[in-house]
PDB file of C-alpha atoms and ligand atoms in Angstrom:
ATOM      1  CA  MET L  23      60.174  50.995  50.610  1.00 82.00           C
ATOM      2  CA  ASP L  24      58.581  52.759  47.663  1.00 94.00           C
ATOM      3  CA  THR L  25      54.916  53.760  47.813  1.00 95.00           C
ATOM      4  CA  TYR L  26      53.683  50.629  46.040  1.00 95.00           C
ATOM      5  CA  ARG L  27      55.593  48.299  48.414  1.00 94.00           C
ATOM      6  CA  ILE L  28      54.270  50.200  51.404  1.00 95.00           C
ATOM      7  CA  ILE L  29      50.703  49.780  50.168  1.00 95.00           C
ATOM      8  CA  ILE L  30      50.865  46.107  49.246  1.00 93.00           C
ATOM      9  CA  THR L  31      52.795  44.970  52.331  1.00 92.00           C
ATOM     10  CA  LYS L  32      50.440  46.660  54.795  1.00 94.00           C
ATOM     11  CA  ARG L  33      48.800  43.966  56.937  1.00 93.00           C
ATOM     12  CA  ASP L  34      46.450  44.526  59.821  1.00 95.00           C
ATOM     13  CA  THR L  35      48.059  44.037  63.209  1.00 94.00           C
ATOM     14  CA  ARG L  36      46.480  43.713  66.639  1.00 96.00           C
ATOM     15  CA  ALA L  37      49.462  42.927  68.895  1.00 96.00           C
ATOM     16  CA  PHE L  38      51.952  45.690  69.531  1.00 98.00           C
ATOM     17  CA  LEU L  39      55.242  46.266  71.312  1.00 98.00           C
ATOM     18  CA  ASP L  40      55.100  48.367  74.446  1.00 97.00           C
ATOM     19  CA  ARG L  41      56.804  51.212  72.597  1.00 98.00           C
ATOM     20  CA  PRO L  42      55.237  54.612  72.047  1.00 98.00           C
ATOM     21  CA  VAL L  43      54.639  56.045  68.604  1.00 98.00           C
ATOM     22  CA  PRO L  44      56.747  59.250  68.412  1.00 98.00           C
ATOM     23  CA  VAL L  45      54.863  62.545  68.591  1.00 98.00           C
ATOM     24  CA  GLU L  46      56.030  63.610  65.110  1.00 98.00           C
ATOM     25  CA  THR L  47      54.806  60.331  63.595  1.00 98.00           C
ATOM     26  CA  ARG L  48      51.444  60.760  65.335  1.00 98.00           C
ATOM     27  CA  ARG L  49      51.198  64.247  63.868  1.00 98.00           C
ATOM     28  CA  ARG L  50      51.944  62.980  60.366  1.00 98.00           C
ATOM     29  CA  ILE L  51      49.357  60.214  60.738  1.00 98.00           C
ATOM     30  CA  LEU L  52      46.684  62.727  61.762  1.00 98.00           C
ATOM     31  CA  GLN L  53      47.755  65.189  59.063  1.00 98.00           C
ATOM     32  CA  ALA L  54      47.489  62.436  56.422  1.00 98.00           C
ATOM     33  CA  GLY L  55      43.922  61.816  57.569  1.00 98.00           C
ATOM     34  CA  ARG L  56      43.106  65.498  57.579  1.00 98.00           C
ATOM     35  CA  MET L  57      44.332  65.943  54.001  1.00 98.00           C
ATOM     36  CA  ALA L  58      42.149  63.157  52.591  1.00 98.00           C
ATOM     37  CA  GLY L  59      39.554  64.474  50.167  1.00 96.00           C
ATOM     38  CA  SER L  60      35.858  64.305  50.954  1.00 94.00           C
ATOM     39  CA  SER L  61      32.642  64.540  48.976  1.00 91.00           C
ATOM     40  CA  LYS L  62      32.172  68.194  47.884  1.00 91.00           C
ATOM     41  CA  ASN L  63      35.008  68.996  50.326  1.00 93.00           C
ATOM     42  CA  SER L  64      32.407  68.660  53.073  1.00 93.00           C
ATOM     43  CA  GLN L  65      35.135  67.527  55.514  1.00 95.00           C
ATOM     44  CA  PRO L  66      32.839  65.549  57.795  1.00 96.00           C
ATOM     45  CA  CYS L  67      35.588  63.639  59.612  1.00 97.00           C
ATOM     46  CA  ARG L  68      36.922  64.442  63.054  1.00 98.00           C
ATOM     47  CA  PHE L  69      39.702  62.506  64.747  1.00 98.00           C
ATOM     48  CA  VAL L  70      39.481  61.736  68.447  1.00 98.00           C
ATOM     49  CA  VAL L  71      42.785  60.581  69.942  1.00 98.00           C
ATOM     50  CA  LEU L  72      42.113  58.251  72.843  1.00 98.00           C
ATOM     51  CA  GLU L  73      44.764  58.617  75.555  1.00 98.00           C
ATOM     52  CA  ASP L  74      42.882  58.016  78.804  1.00 98.00           C
ATOM     53  CA  PRO L  75      42.929  54.260  79.620  1.00 98.00           C
ATOM     54  CA  ARG L  76      39.388  54.459  81.038  1.00 98.00           C
ATOM     55  CA  VAL L  77      38.007  56.089  77.884  1.00 98.00           C
ATOM     56  CA  ARG L  78      39.843  53.496  75.765  1.00 98.00           C
ATOM     57  CA  GLU L  79      38.277  50.632  77.741  1.00 98.00           C
ATOM     58  CA  GLU L  80      34.785  52.131  77.565  1.00 98.00           C
ATOM     59  CA  PHE L  81      35.193  52.781  73.848  1.00 98.00           C
ATOM     60  CA  ALA L  82      36.491  49.281  73.066  1.00 98.00           C
ATOM     61  CA  ALA L  83      33.420  47.852  74.792  1.00 98.00           C
ATOM     62  CA  CYS L  84      31.311  49.447  72.010  1.00 98.00           C
ATOM     63  CA  GLY L  85      32.723  46.987  69.446  1.00 98.00           C
ATOM     64  CA  ASP L  86      32.432  43.205  69.221  1.00 98.00           C
ATOM     65  CA  PHE L  87      36.031  42.630  68.090  1.00 98.00           C
ATOM     66  CA  ALA L  88      37.861  45.433  69.829  1.00 98.00           C
ATOM     67  CA  ALA L  89      39.247  43.801  72.992  1.00 98.00           C
ATOM     68  CA  TRP L  90      42.834  44.368  71.810  1.00 98.00           C
ATOM     69  CA  LEU L  91      42.323  48.093  71.120  1.00 98.00           C
ATOM     70  CA  PRO L  92      43.101  49.564  74.581  1.00 98.00           C
ATOM     71  CA  GLN L  93      46.613  48.049  74.417  1.00 98.00           C
ATOM     72  CA  ALA L  94      47.498  49.826  71.166  1.00 98.00           C
ATOM     73  CA  PRO L  95      50.035  52.619  71.792  1.00 98.00           C
ATOM     74  CA  PHE L  96      48.114  55.125  69.653  1.00 98.00           C
ATOM     75  CA  VAL L  97      44.347  54.981  69.151  1.00 98.00           C
ATOM     76  CA  VAL L  98      42.316  57.254  66.879  1.00 99.00           C
ATOM     77  CA  ALA L  99      38.540  57.185  66.479  1.00 98.00           C
ATOM     78  CA  ILE L 100      37.274  58.628  63.190  1.00 98.00           C
ATOM     79  CA  ALA L 101      33.943  60.348  63.721  1.00 98.00           C
ATOM     80  CA  VAL L 102      31.708  61.872  61.067  1.00 97.00           C
ATOM     81  CA  VAL L 103      29.677  64.895  62.076  1.00 95.00           C
ATOM     82  CA  GLY L 104      27.001  67.113  60.554  1.00 89.00           C
ATOM     83  CA  GLY L 105      24.466  64.426  59.839  1.00 78.00           C
ATOM     84  CA  THR L 106      26.288  63.192  56.715  1.00 75.00           C
ATOM     85  CA  ARG L 107      26.899  59.488  56.181  1.00 76.00           C
ATOM     86  CA  GLY L 108      30.546  60.047  55.395  1.00 91.00           C
ATOM     87  CA  GLU L 109      31.633  56.392  55.537  1.00 94.00           C
ATOM     88  CA  PHE L 110      33.616  56.662  52.305  1.00 96.00           C
ATOM     89  CA  ASP L 111      35.301  59.859  53.490  1.00 96.00           C
ATOM     90  CA  ALA L 112      36.175  58.164  56.769  1.00 98.00           C
ATOM     91  CA  GLY L 113      37.584  55.217  54.808  1.00 98.00           C
ATOM     92  CA  ARG L 114      39.816  57.481  52.757  1.00 98.00           C
ATOM     93  CA  ALA L 115      41.087  59.213  55.881  1.00 98.00           C
ATOM     94  CA  ALA L 116      41.641  55.863  57.585  1.00 98.00           C
ATOM     95  CA  GLN L 117      43.669  54.396  54.725  1.00 98.00           C
ATOM     96  CA  ASN L 118      45.745  57.595  54.400  1.00 98.00           C
ATOM     97  CA  MET L 119      46.552  57.315  58.092  1.00 98.00           C
ATOM     98  CA  MET L 120      47.400  53.613  58.021  1.00 98.00           C
ATOM     99  CA  ILE L 121      49.630  53.878  54.948  1.00 98.00           C
ATOM    100  CA  THR L 122      51.447  56.913  56.349  1.00 98.00           C
ATOM    101  CA  ALA L 123      51.991  54.992  59.569  1.00 98.00           C
ATOM    102  CA  TRP L 124      53.257  51.873  57.786  1.00 97.00           C
ATOM    103  CA  ALA L 125      55.747  53.993  55.817  1.00 97.00           C
ATOM    104  CA  GLU L 126      57.276  54.669  59.249  1.00 97.00           C
ATOM    105  CA  LYS L 127      57.018  50.996  60.308  1.00 97.00           C
ATOM    106  CA  VAL L 128      53.998  51.676  62.486  1.00 98.00           C
ATOM    107  CA  ALA L 129      51.448  48.892  62.002  1.00 98.00           C
ATOM    108  CA  SER L 130      47.707  49.256  62.563  1.00 98.00           C
ATOM    109  CA  CYS L 131      44.263  47.713  62.378  1.00 98.00           C
ATOM    110  CA  PRO L 132      40.819  49.246  61.857  1.00 98.00           C
ATOM    111  CA  VAL L 133      38.066  48.520  64.374  1.00 98.00           C
ATOM    112  CA  SER L 134      34.284  48.583  63.968  1.00 98.00           C
ATOM    113  CA  LEU L 135      32.023  50.014  66.643  1.00 98.00           C
ATOM    114  CA  HIS L 136      28.978  47.830  66.438  1.00 98.00           C
ATOM    115  CA  ARG L 137      27.110  49.805  69.093  1.00 98.00           C
ATOM    116  CA  GLN L 138      27.137  53.312  67.644  1.00 97.00           C
ATOM    117  CA  GLU L 139      25.154  54.939  70.443  1.00 97.00           C
ATOM    118  CA  CYS L 140      27.738  53.634  72.872  1.00 98.00           C
ATOM    119  CA  ALA L 141      30.636  55.090  70.825  1.00 98.00           C
ATOM    120  CA  VAL L 142      28.911  58.464  70.460  1.00 97.00           C
ATOM    121  CA  GLU L 143      28.183  58.589  74.191  1.00 98.00           C
ATOM    122  CA  VAL L 144      31.674  57.521  75.311  1.00 98.00           C
ATOM    123  CA  LEU L 145      33.335  60.142  73.080  1.00 98.00           C
ATOM    124  CA  ARG L 146      30.716  62.809  74.022  1.00 98.00           C
ATOM    125  CA  LEU L 147      30.086  63.457  70.327  1.00 97.00           C
ATOM    126  CA  PRO L 148      27.125  65.487  69.029  1.00 95.00           C
ATOM    127  CA  PRO L 149      24.040  63.243  68.850  1.00 90.00           C
ATOM    128  CA  ASP L 150      23.953  63.131  65.027  1.00 92.00           C
ATOM    129  CA  ALA L 151      27.580  61.961  64.806  1.00 95.00           C
ATOM    130  CA  ARG L 152      28.719  58.460  63.944  1.00 96.00           C
ATOM    131  CA  VAL L 153      31.982  56.592  64.347  1.00 97.00           C
ATOM    132  CA  PRO L 154      32.445  54.530  61.170  1.00 97.00           C
ATOM    133  CA  ILE L 155      35.858  53.273  62.223  1.00 98.00           C
ATOM    134  CA  ALA L 156      38.638  53.554  64.801  1.00 98.00           C
ATOM    135  CA  ILE L 157      42.276  52.559  64.337  1.00 99.00           C
ATOM    136  CA  GLY L 158      44.852  51.143  66.731  1.00 98.00           C
ATOM    137  CA  PHE L 159      48.492  51.897  65.813  1.00 98.00           C
ATOM    138  CA  GLY L 160      51.812  50.645  67.133  1.00 98.00           C
ATOM    139  CA  TYR L 161      54.981  48.728  66.404  1.00 98.00           C
ATOM    140  CA  ARG L 162      54.313  45.137  65.468  1.00 96.00           C
ATOM    141  CA  ALA L 163      54.927  42.594  68.248  1.00 95.00           C
ATOM    142  CA  LYS L 164      55.408  39.679  65.827  1.00 86.00           C
ATOM    143  CA  PRO L 165      55.892  39.307  62.072  1.00 80.00           C
ATOM    144  CA  ALA L 166      52.859  39.105  59.763  1.00 74.00           C
ATOM    145  CA  LYS L 167      51.531  35.538  59.327  1.00 70.00           C
ATOM    146  CA  HIS L 168      51.139  35.467  55.555  1.00 65.00           C
ATOM    147  CA  ALA L 169      52.827  36.951  52.536  1.00 69.00           C
ATOM    148  CA  PRO L 170      50.617  39.823  51.333  1.00 66.00           C
ATOM    149  CA  GLU L 171      49.182  37.867  48.369  1.00 72.00           C
ATOM    150  CA  ALA L 172      48.268  34.790  50.434  1.00 78.00           C
ATOM    151  CA  ALA L 173      45.369  36.423  52.241  1.00 85.00           C
ATOM    152  CA  ARG L 174      43.509  37.658  49.175  1.00 91.00           C
ATOM    153  CA  LEU L 175      41.228  36.146  46.551  1.00 93.00           C
ATOM    154  CA  GLY L 176      42.849  35.491  43.189  1.00 92.00           C
ATOM    155  CA  TRP L 177      43.462  38.202  40.607  1.00 92.00           C
ATOM    156  CA  ASP L 178      40.776  36.858  38.251  1.00 92.00           C
ATOM    157  CA  GLU L 179      38.175  36.967  40.988  1.00 92.00           C
ATOM    158  CA  TYR L 180      38.990  40.583  41.788  1.00 93.00           C
ATOM    159  CA  VAL L 181      39.566  41.983  38.307  1.00 95.00           C
ATOM    160  CA  ARG L 182      37.013  41.748  35.475  1.00 94.00           C
ATOM    161  CA  ILE L 183      37.217  43.268  32.016  1.00 95.00           C
ATOM    162  CA  ASN L 184      34.144  45.064  30.648  1.00 96.00           C
ATOM    163  CA  ARG L 185      31.510  42.784  32.211  1.00 96.00           C
ATOM    164  CA  TRP L 186      31.197  40.398  35.147  1.00 92.00           C
ATOM    165  CA  GLN L 187      30.818  37.441  32.763  1.00 86.00           C
ATOM    166  CA  PRO L 188      33.134  37.172  29.729  1.00 77.00           C
TER     167      PRO L 188
HETATM  168  C1  FMN S  63      35.656  48.253  57.751  1.00 85.30           C
HETATM  169  C2  FMN S  63      36.563  47.323  58.545  1.00 85.30           C
HETATM  170  C3  FMN S  63      36.217  46.968  59.817  1.00 85.30           C
HETATM  171  C4  FMN S  63      37.041  46.135  60.575  1.00 85.30           C
HETATM  172  N1  FMN S  63      36.711  45.856  61.869  1.00 85.30           N
HETATM  173  C5  FMN S  63      37.554  45.119  62.622  1.00 85.30           C
HETATM  174  C6  FMN S  63      37.278  44.894  64.005  1.00 85.30           C
HETATM  175  O1  FMN S  63      36.257  45.315  64.548  1.00 85.30           O
HETATM  176  N2  FMN S  63      38.173  44.201  64.735  1.00 85.30           N
HETATM  177  C7  FMN S  63      39.324  43.698  64.176  1.00 85.30           C
HETATM  178  O2  FMN S  63      40.101  43.095  64.920  1.00 85.30           O
HETATM  179  N3  FMN S  63      39.608  43.867  62.860  1.00 85.30           N
HETATM  180  C8  FMN S  63      38.765  44.577  62.081  1.00 85.30           C
HETATM  181  N4  FMN S  63      39.060  44.810  60.753  1.00 85.30           N
HETATM  182  C9  FMN S  63      40.282  44.252  60.170  1.00 85.30           C
HETATM  183  C10 FMN S  63      39.990  43.115  59.170  1.00 85.30           C
HETATM  184  O3  FMN S  63      39.732  41.943  59.898  1.00 85.30           O
HETATM  185  C11 FMN S  63      41.201  42.999  58.235  1.00 85.30           C
HETATM  186  O4  FMN S  63      41.248  44.148  57.426  1.00 85.30           O
HETATM  187  C12 FMN S  63      41.153  41.769  57.343  1.00 85.30           C
HETATM  188  O5  FMN S  63      41.118  40.584  58.097  1.00 85.30           O
HETATM  189  C13 FMN S  63      42.368  41.740  56.404  1.00 85.30           C
HETATM  190  O6  FMN S  63      43.533  41.747  57.181  1.00 85.30           O
HETATM  191  P1  FMN S  63      44.973  41.708  56.474  1.00 85.30           P
HETATM  192  O7  FMN S  63      45.150  42.980  55.695  1.00 85.30           O
HETATM  193  O8  FMN S  63      45.982  41.598  57.602  1.00 85.30           O
HETATM  194  O9  FMN S  63      44.986  40.521  55.574  1.00 85.30           O
HETATM  195  C14 FMN S  63      38.228  45.621  60.002  1.00 85.30           C
HETATM  196  C15 FMN S  63      38.564  45.978  58.682  1.00 85.30           C
HETATM  197  C16 FMN S  63      37.754  46.829  57.967  1.00 85.30           C
HETATM  198  C17 FMN S  63      38.170  47.217  56.569  1.00 85.30           C
END
């Protein structure tokens, strides 16, 4: 697939085969996140790879829609440190990681941690840190439900020229 096809066919996936993500692919995923730009090159993101099943369970309990996360073969929490907000930087890192993964047929889904204090405590992060997003990665257990276009609002809703109203 070329880059454009990789980007537009990426769908979020929460059910994975019981098949590990190879070490080299994991490294590329993390490297893609590391190389994402950040505001003023402040580099506020840190990636915590969750391997211990107990830590995964405790972490998943910090989100309202994260019950599937502990079963993902590769789980990465994206933390921001240093008291910066860093949500946009975390988003850039997250998308870099997910697109790099999908280029190697590794599917993924982002996860919100609704209880931030819980996430910070479980990961033993510094107190001023936040966890804007975590990602579960793995090989897709079943095909995507919809064609990529089907799940999005129409082009004219998304794209405006000059002003909101013509
Ligand atoms: C910021 C953000 C937070 C999300 N949080 C969750 C979550 O907590 N649990 C979950 O299962 N999916 C989560 N998702 C995945 C969305 O539900 C998904 O991106 C959306 O339904 C579109 O999916 P699609 O690309 O497969 O169409 C999140 C997505 C984003 C961008």
